[in-house]
Short mmCIF file of C-alpha atoms in Angstrom, two decimals:
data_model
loop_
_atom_site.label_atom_id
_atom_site.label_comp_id
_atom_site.label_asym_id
_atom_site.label_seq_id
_atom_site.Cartn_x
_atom_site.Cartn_y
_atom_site.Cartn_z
CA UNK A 1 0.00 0.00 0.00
CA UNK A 2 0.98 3.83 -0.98
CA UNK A 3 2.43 5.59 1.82
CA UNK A 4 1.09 9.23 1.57
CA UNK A 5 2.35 12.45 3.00
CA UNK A 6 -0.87 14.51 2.55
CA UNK A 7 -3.10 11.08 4.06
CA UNK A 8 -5.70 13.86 4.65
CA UNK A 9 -5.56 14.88 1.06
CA UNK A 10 -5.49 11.00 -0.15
CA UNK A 11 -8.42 9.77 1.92
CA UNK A 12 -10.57 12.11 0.05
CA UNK A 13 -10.07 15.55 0.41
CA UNK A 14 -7.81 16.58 -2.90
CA UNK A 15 -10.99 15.43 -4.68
CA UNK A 16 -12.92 18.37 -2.80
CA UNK A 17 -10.93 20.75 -4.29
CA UNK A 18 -11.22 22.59 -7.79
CA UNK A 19 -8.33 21.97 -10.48
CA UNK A 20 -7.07 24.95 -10.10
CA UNK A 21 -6.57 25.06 -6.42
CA UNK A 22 -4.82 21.44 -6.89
CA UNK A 23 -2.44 22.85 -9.13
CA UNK A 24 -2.18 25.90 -6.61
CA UNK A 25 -0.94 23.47 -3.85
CA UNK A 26 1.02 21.64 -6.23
CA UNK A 27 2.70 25.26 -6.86
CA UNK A 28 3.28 25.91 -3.43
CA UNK A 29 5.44 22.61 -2.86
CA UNK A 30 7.40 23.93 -6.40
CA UNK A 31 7.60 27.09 -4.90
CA UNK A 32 9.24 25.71 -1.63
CA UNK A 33 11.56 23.28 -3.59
CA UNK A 34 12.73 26.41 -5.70
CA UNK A 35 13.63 28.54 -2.16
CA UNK A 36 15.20 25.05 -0.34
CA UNK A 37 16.99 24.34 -3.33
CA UNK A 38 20.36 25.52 -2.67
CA UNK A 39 20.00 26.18 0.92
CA UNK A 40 18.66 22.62 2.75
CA UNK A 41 19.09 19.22 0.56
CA UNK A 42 16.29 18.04 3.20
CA UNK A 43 13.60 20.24 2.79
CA UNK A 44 14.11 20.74 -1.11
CA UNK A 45 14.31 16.63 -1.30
CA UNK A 46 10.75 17.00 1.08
CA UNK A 47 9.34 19.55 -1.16
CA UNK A 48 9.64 17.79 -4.55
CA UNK A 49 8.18 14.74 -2.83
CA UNK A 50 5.00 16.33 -1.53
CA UNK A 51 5.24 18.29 -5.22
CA UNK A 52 5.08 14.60 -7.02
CA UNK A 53 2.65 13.03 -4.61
CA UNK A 54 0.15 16.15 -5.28
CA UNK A 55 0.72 15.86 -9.04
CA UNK A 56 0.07 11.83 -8.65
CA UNK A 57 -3.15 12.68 -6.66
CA UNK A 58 -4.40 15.14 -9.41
CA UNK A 59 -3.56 12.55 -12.13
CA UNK A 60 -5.79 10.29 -10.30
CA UNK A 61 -8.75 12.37 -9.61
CA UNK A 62 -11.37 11.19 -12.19
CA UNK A 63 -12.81 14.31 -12.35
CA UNK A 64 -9.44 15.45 -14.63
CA UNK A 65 -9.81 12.32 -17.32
CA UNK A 66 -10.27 15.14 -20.09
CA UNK A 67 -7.07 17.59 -18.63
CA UNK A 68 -4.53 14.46 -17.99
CA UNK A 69 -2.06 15.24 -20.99
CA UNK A 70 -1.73 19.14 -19.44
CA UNK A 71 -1.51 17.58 -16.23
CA UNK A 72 1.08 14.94 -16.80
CA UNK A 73 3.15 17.02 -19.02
CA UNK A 74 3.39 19.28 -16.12
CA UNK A 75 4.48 16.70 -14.00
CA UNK A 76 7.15 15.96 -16.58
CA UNK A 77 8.91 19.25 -16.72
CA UNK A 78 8.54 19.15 -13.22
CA UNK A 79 10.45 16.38 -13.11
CA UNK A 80 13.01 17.96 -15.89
CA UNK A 81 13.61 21.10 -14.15
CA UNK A 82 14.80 18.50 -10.93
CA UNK A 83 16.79 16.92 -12.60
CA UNK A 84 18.51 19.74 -14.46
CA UNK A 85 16.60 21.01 -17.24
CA UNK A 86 18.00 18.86 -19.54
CA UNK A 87 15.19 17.65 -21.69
CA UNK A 88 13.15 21.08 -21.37
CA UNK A 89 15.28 23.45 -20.05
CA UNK A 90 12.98 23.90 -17.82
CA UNK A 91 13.29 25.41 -13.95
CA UNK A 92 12.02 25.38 -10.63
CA UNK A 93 11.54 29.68 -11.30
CA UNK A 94 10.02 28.93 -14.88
CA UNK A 95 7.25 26.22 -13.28
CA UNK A 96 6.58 28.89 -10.05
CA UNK A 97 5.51 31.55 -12.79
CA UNK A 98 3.29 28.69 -14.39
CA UNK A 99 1.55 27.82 -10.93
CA UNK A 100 1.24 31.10 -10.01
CA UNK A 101 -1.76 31.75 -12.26
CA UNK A 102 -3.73 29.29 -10.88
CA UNK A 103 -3.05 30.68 -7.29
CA UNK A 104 -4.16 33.74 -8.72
CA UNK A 105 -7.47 32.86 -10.14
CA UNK A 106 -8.06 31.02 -6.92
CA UNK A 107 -7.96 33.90 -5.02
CA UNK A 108 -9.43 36.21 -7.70
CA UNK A 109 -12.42 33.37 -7.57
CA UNK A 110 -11.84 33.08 -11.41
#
């Protein structure tokens, strides 16, 4: 059995939430890997596993069967800009600008 961080989240309540404040959260956890990056191997390494474990949880909400390519190809430059930005180029900054609009129309109620 899949050992969550977020158990709350996984026993139900990530599928309470709208898309966009999924991909919000998921932001926040890029957002903290970005600022631990180069400052605490611990935290960052904790941040991009609550980051992946979000994204895993949104892949698996049925509600998102129509969205999963945007969703998973997020996931995968994620997983680029981790690892380097070789693939991509992609970067922790880059992906916080990208998750940043959905924090906004969250809070805008968009």
């Amino acid at each position: 059995m899949r050992k969550f961080t977020h158990k709350e989240l996984a026993n139900g309540g990530w599928s309470r939430l709208s898309l966009k404040e999924q991909m919000g959260n998921i932001g926040s956890e890029v957002s903290r890997a970005a600022s631990w990056r180069a400052k605490d191997k611990k935290l960052y390494d904790g941040a991009v596993e609550r980051a992946l474990e979000l994204f895993d949880l949104t892949l698996e909400d049925k509600r998102w069967r129509g969205r999963l390519l945007e969703i998973a190809r997020a996931r995968e430059v994620f997983c680029d800009a981790i690892s380097g930005g070789a693939e991509y180029k992609s970067s922790l900054e880059d992906l916080e600008k990208y998750f940043l609009q959905f924090a906004y129309a969250v809070r805008l109620g968009a």
